[in-house]
Tab-separated table of C-alpha atoms in Angstrom:
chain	number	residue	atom	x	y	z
Q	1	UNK	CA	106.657	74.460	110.796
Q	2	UNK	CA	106.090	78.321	110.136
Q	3	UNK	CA	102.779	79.020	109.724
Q	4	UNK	CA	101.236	80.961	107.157
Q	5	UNK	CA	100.336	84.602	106.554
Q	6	UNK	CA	96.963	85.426	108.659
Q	7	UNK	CA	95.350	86.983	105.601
Q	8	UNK	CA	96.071	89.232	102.074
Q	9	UNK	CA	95.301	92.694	101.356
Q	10	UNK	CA	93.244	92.073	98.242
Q	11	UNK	CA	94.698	95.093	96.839
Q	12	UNK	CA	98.063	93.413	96.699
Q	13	UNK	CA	96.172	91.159	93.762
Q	14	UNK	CA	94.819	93.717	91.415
Q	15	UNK	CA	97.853	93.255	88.870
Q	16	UNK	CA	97.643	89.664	89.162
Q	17	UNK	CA	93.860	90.030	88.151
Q	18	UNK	CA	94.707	92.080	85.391
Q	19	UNK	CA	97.550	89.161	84.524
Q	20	UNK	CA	95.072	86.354	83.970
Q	21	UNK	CA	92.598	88.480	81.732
Q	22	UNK	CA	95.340	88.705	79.385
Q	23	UNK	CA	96.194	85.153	79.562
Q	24	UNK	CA	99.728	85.007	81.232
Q	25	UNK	CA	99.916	81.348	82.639
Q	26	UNK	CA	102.199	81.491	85.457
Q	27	UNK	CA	100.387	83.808	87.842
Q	28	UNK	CA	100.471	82.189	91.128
Q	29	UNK	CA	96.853	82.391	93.025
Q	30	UNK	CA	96.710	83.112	96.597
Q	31	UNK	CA	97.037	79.695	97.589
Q	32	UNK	CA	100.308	78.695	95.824
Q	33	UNK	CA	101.913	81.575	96.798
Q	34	UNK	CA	100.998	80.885	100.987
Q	35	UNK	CA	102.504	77.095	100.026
Q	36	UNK	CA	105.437	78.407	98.178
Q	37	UNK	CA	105.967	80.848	101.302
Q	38	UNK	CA	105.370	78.641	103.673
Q	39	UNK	CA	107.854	76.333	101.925
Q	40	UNK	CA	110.564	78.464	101.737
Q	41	UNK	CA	110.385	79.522	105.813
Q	42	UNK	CA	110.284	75.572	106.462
Q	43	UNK	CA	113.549	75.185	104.340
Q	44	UNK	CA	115.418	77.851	106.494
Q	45	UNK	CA	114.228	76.202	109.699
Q	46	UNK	CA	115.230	72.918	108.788
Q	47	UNK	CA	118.708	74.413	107.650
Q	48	UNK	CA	118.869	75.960	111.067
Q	49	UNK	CA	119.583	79.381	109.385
Q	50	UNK	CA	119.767	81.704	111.538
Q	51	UNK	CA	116.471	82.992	112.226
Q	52	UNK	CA	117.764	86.723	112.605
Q	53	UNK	CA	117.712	86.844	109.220
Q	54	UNK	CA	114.722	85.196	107.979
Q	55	UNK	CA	112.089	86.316	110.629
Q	56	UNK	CA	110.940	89.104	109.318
Q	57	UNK	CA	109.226	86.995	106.396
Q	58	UNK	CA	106.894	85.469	109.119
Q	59	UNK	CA	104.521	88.508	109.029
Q	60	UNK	CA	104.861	89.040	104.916
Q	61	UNK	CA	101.684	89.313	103.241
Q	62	UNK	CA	102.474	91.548	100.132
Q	63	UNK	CA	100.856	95.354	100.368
Q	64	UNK	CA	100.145	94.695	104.429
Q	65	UNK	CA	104.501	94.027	104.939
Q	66	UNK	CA	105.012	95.871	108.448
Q	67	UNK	CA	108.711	96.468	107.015
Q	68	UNK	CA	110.491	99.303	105.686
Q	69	UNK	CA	112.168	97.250	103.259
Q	70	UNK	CA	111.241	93.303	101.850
Q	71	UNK	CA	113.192	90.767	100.653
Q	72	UNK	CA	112.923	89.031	96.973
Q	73	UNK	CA	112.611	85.757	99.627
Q	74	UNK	CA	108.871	86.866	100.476
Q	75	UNK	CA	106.732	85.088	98.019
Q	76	UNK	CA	104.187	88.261	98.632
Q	77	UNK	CA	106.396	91.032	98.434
Q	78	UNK	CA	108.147	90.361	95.684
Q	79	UNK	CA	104.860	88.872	92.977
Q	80	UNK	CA	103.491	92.153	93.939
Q	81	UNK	CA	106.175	94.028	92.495
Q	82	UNK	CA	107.223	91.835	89.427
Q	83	UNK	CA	103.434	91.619	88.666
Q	84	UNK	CA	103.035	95.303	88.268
Q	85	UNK	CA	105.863	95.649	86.201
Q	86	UNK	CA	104.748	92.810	83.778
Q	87	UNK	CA	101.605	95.019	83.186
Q	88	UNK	CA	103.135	98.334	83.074
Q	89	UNK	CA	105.507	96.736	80.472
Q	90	UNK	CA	103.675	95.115	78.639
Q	91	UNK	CA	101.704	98.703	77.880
Q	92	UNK	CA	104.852	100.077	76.914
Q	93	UNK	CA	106.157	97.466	74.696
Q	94	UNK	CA	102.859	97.377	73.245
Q	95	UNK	CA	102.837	101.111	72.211
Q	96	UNK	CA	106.202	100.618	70.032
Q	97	UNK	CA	106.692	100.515	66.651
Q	98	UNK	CA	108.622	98.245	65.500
Q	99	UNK	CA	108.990	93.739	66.392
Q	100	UNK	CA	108.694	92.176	69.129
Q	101	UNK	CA	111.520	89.715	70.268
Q	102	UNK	CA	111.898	87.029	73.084
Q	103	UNK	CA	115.812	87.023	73.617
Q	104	UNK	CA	117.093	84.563	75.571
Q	105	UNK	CA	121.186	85.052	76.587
Q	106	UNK	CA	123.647	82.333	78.134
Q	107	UNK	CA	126.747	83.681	78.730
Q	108	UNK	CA	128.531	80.356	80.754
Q	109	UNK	CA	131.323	83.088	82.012
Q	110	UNK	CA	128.836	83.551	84.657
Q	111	UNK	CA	128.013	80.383	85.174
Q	112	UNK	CA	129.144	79.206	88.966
Q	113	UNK	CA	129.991	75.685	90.872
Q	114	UNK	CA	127.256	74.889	93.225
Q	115	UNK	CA	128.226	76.781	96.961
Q	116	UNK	CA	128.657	79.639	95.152
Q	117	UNK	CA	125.722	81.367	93.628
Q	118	UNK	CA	126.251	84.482	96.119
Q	119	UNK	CA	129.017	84.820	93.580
Q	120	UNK	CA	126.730	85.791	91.267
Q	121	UNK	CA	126.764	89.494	89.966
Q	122	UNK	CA	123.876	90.494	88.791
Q	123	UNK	CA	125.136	94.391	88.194
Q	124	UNK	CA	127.664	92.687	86.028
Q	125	UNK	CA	125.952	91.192	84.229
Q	126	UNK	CA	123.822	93.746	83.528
Q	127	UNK	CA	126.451	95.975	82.739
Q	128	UNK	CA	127.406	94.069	80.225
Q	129	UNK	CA	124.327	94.107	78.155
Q	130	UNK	CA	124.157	98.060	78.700
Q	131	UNK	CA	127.610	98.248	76.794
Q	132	UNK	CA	126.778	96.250	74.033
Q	133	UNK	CA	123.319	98.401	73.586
Q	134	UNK	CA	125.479	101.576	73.938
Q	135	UNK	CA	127.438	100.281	70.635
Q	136	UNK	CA	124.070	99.275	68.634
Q	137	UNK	CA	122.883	100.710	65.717
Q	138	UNK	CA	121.257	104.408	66.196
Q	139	UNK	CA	118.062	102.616	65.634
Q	140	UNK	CA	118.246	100.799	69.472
Q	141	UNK	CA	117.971	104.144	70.977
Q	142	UNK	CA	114.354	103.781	70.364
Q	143	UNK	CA	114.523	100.218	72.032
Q	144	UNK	CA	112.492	99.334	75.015
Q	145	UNK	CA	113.746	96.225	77.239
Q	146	UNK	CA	111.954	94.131	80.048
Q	147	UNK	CA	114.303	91.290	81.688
Q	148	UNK	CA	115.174	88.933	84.238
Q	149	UNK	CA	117.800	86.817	85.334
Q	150	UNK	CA	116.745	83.648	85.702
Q	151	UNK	CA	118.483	80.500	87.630
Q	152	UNK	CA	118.948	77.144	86.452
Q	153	UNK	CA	120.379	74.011	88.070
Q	154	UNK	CA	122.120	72.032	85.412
Q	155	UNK	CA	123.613	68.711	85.427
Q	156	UNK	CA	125.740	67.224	83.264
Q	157	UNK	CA	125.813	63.583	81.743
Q	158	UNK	CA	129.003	62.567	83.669
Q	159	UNK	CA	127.370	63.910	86.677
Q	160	UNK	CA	128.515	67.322	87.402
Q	161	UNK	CA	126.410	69.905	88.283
Q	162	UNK	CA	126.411	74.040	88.434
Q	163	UNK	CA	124.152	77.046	88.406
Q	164	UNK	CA	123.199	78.754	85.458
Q	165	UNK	CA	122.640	81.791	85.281
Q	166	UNK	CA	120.947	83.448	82.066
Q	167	UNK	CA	118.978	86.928	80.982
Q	168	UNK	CA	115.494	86.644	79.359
Q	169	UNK	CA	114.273	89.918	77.753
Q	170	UNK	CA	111.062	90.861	75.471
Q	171	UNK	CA	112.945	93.532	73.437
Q	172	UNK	CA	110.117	95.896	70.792
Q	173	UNK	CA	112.996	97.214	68.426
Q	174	UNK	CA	112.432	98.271	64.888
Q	175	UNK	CA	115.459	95.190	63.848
Q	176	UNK	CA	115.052	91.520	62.842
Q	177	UNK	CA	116.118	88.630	64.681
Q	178	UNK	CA	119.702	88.951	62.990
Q	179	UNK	CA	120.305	91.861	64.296
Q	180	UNK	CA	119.313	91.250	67.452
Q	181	UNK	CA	121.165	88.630	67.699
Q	182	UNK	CA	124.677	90.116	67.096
Q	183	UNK	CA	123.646	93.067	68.948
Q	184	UNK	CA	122.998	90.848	72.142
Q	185	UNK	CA	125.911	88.465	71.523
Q	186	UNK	CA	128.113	88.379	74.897
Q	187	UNK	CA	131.648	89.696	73.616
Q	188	UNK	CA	133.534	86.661	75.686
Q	189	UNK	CA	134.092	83.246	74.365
Q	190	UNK	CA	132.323	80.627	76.227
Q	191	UNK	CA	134.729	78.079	77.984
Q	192	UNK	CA	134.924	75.279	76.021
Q	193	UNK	CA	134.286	72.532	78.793
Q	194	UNK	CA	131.292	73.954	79.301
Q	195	UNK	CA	129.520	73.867	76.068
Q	196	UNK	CA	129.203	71.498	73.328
Q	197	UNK	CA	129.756	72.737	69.433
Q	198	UNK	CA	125.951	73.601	68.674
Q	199	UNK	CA	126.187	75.749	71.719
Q	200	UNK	CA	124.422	79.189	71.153
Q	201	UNK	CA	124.280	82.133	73.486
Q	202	UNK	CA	121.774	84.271	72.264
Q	203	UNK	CA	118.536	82.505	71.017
Q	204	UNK	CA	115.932	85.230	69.190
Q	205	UNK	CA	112.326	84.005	68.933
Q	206	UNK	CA	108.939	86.409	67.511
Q	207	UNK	CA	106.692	87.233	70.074
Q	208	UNK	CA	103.465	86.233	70.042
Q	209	UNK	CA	101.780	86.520	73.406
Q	210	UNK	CA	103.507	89.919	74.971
Q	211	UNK	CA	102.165	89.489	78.255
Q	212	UNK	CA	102.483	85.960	78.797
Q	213	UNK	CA	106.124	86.357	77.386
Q	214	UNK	CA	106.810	89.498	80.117
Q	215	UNK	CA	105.244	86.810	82.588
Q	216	UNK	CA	107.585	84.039	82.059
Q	217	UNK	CA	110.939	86.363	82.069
Q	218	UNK	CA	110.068	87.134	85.993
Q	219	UNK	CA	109.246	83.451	87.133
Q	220	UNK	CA	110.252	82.661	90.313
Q	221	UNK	CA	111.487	79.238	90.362
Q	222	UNK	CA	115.016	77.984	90.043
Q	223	UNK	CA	114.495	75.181	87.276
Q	224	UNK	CA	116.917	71.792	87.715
Q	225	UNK	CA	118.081	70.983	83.855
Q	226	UNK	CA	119.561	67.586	83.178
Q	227	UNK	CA	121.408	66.390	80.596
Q	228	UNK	CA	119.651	63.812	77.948
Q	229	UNK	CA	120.337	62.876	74.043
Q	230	UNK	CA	118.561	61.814	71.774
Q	231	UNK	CA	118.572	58.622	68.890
Q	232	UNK	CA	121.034	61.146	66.597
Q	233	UNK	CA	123.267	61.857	69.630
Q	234	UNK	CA	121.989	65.380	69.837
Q	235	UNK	CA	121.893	67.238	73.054
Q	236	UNK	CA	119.276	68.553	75.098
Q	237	UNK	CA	118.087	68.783	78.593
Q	238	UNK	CA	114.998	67.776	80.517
Q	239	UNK	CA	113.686	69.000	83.865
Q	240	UNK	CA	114.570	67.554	87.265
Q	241	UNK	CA	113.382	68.254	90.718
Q	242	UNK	CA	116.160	70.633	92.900
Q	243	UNK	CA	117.867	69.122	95.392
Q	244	UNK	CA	117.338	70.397	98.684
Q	245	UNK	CA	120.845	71.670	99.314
Q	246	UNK	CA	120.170	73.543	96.142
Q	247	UNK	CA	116.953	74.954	96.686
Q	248	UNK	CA	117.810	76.196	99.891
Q	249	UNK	CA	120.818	78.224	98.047
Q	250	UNK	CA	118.704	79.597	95.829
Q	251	UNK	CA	116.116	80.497	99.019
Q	252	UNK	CA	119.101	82.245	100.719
Q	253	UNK	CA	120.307	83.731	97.104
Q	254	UNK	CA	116.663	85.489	97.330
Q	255	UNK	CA	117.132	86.428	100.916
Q	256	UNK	CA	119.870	88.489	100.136
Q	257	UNK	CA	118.078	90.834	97.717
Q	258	UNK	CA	115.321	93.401	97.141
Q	259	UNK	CA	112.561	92.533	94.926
Q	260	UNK	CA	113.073	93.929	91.489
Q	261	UNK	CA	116.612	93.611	91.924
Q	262	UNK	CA	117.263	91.049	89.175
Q	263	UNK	CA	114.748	92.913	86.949
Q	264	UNK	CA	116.313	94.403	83.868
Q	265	UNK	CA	114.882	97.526	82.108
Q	266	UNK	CA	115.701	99.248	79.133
Q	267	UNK	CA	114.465	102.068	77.762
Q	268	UNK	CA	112.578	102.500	80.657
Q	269	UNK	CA	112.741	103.168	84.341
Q	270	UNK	CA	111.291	102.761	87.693
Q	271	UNK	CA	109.414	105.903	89.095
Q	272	UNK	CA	106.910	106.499	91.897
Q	273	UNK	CA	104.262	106.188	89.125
Q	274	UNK	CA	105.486	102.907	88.055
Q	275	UNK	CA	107.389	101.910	84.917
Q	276	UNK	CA	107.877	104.955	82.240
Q	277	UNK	CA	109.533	105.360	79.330
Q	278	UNK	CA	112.995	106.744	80.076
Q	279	UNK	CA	114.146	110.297	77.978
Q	280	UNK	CA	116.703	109.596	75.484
Q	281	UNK	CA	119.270	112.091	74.525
């Protein structure tokens, strides 16, 4: 069993902090985070990954990381990092004029057989949102955008299963849910053996809670789905726990990235400063 992290830098904690006075609900404490870790490293070994490429996250314990560069597969590393930019976003979404939406966007084009979620391209499918936001209305160049891919494990009612990927975003945009909507809409036609006739790919709600919104876009589970209907027939799905084989792709998925990599920003960008707005032409 790997063991745990010998201690944390409480520096690496200040966003979190800052998280919980404004009421987000999924900021893991110190605790979860060493279990979640520890978790994760136990999953490889049992795998019999190769530890070359997992070893490294033996000595992560966010700001005190000996390496160069992290992996979105340290528990640490990577809540540092999607922390701070739930905070600095949430300042700058705050600022704007105009309403505040919670966007969420399936596009099942991307969705991928299980085996296969290293498939997944993330610059894709991020390129694809930036071309429908080049073609909005003049009034999205004032538009500021915090996202994340996110990863669910669905299952089907006649037993099949796949990953599914999909984009969650807190958009401030001076537009109403309408618009957002066909603004966001992916251009491609679902495949029709993967969705049922109610199916919906962009789903607008109002915001209400900005930073617990910006908090649940960058969770960091995978979340198993499963199929279920109801008296009338209708649809829906409830949760279910992963299956191993499952959560140890999605553990390896992580591996393969840097933190922040799945993070989507709009309007905005990354600096040495943190998140700023980003200068429009």
């Amino acid at each position: 069993m790997p063991k745990p992290p010998e201690k944390f830098d409480r520096h690496a904690f200040g966003d979190a902090k800052a998280l919980r006075r404004l009421g987000v609900q999924r900021v893991q404490t110190e605790e979860e985070l060493t279990a979640f870790h520890v978790a994760r490293l136990a999953r490889f070994a049992r795998a019999g990954i190769d530890e070359k490429q997992w070893q490294h996250l033996r000595g992560c314990r966010g700001a005190e990381c000996p390496h160069a560069t992290c992996s979105a597969a340290c528990a640490f590393g990577e809540r540092k990092e999607l922390n701070r930019v739930v905070r600095q976003t949430r300042r700058l979404l705050k600022a704007e004029p105009g309403s505040l939406h919670f966007v969420t966007i399936i596009d099942p084009n991307y969705f991928l057989e299980p085996g296969h979620l290293n498939e997944l391209s993330i610059s894709g499918l991020f390129q694809s949102v930036r071309r429908r936001l080049r073609d909005a209305p003049e009034n999205w160049r004032s538009a500021r955008i915090i996202g994340a891919v996110d990863i669910a494990y669905d299952r089907n009612e006649d037993g099949r299963e796949w990953w599914a990927p999909h984009l969650h975003l807190a958009v401030a945009v001076d537009a109403d849910a309408k618009e957002v909507r066909r603004v966001l809409m992916p251009r491609r036609p679902a495949p029709p053996d993967l969705v049922g006739r109610k199916f919906r790919p962009v789903k607008v709600k109002p915001v209400t809670e900005l930073a617990n919104a910006i908090g649940y876009i960058v969770k960091p589970t995978a979340d198993g789905r499963e199929a279920t209907f109801d008296k009338r027939g209708n649809k829906d799905r409830r949760p279910f726990k992963l299956p191993e084989a499952a959560q140890l792709e999605h553990d390896l998925w992580l591996l393969r990235m840097k933190p922040r990599e799945r993070a989507f920003l709009g309007g905005m960008m990354k600096s040495r400063g943190g998140v700023v707005p980003r200068n429009r032409r």
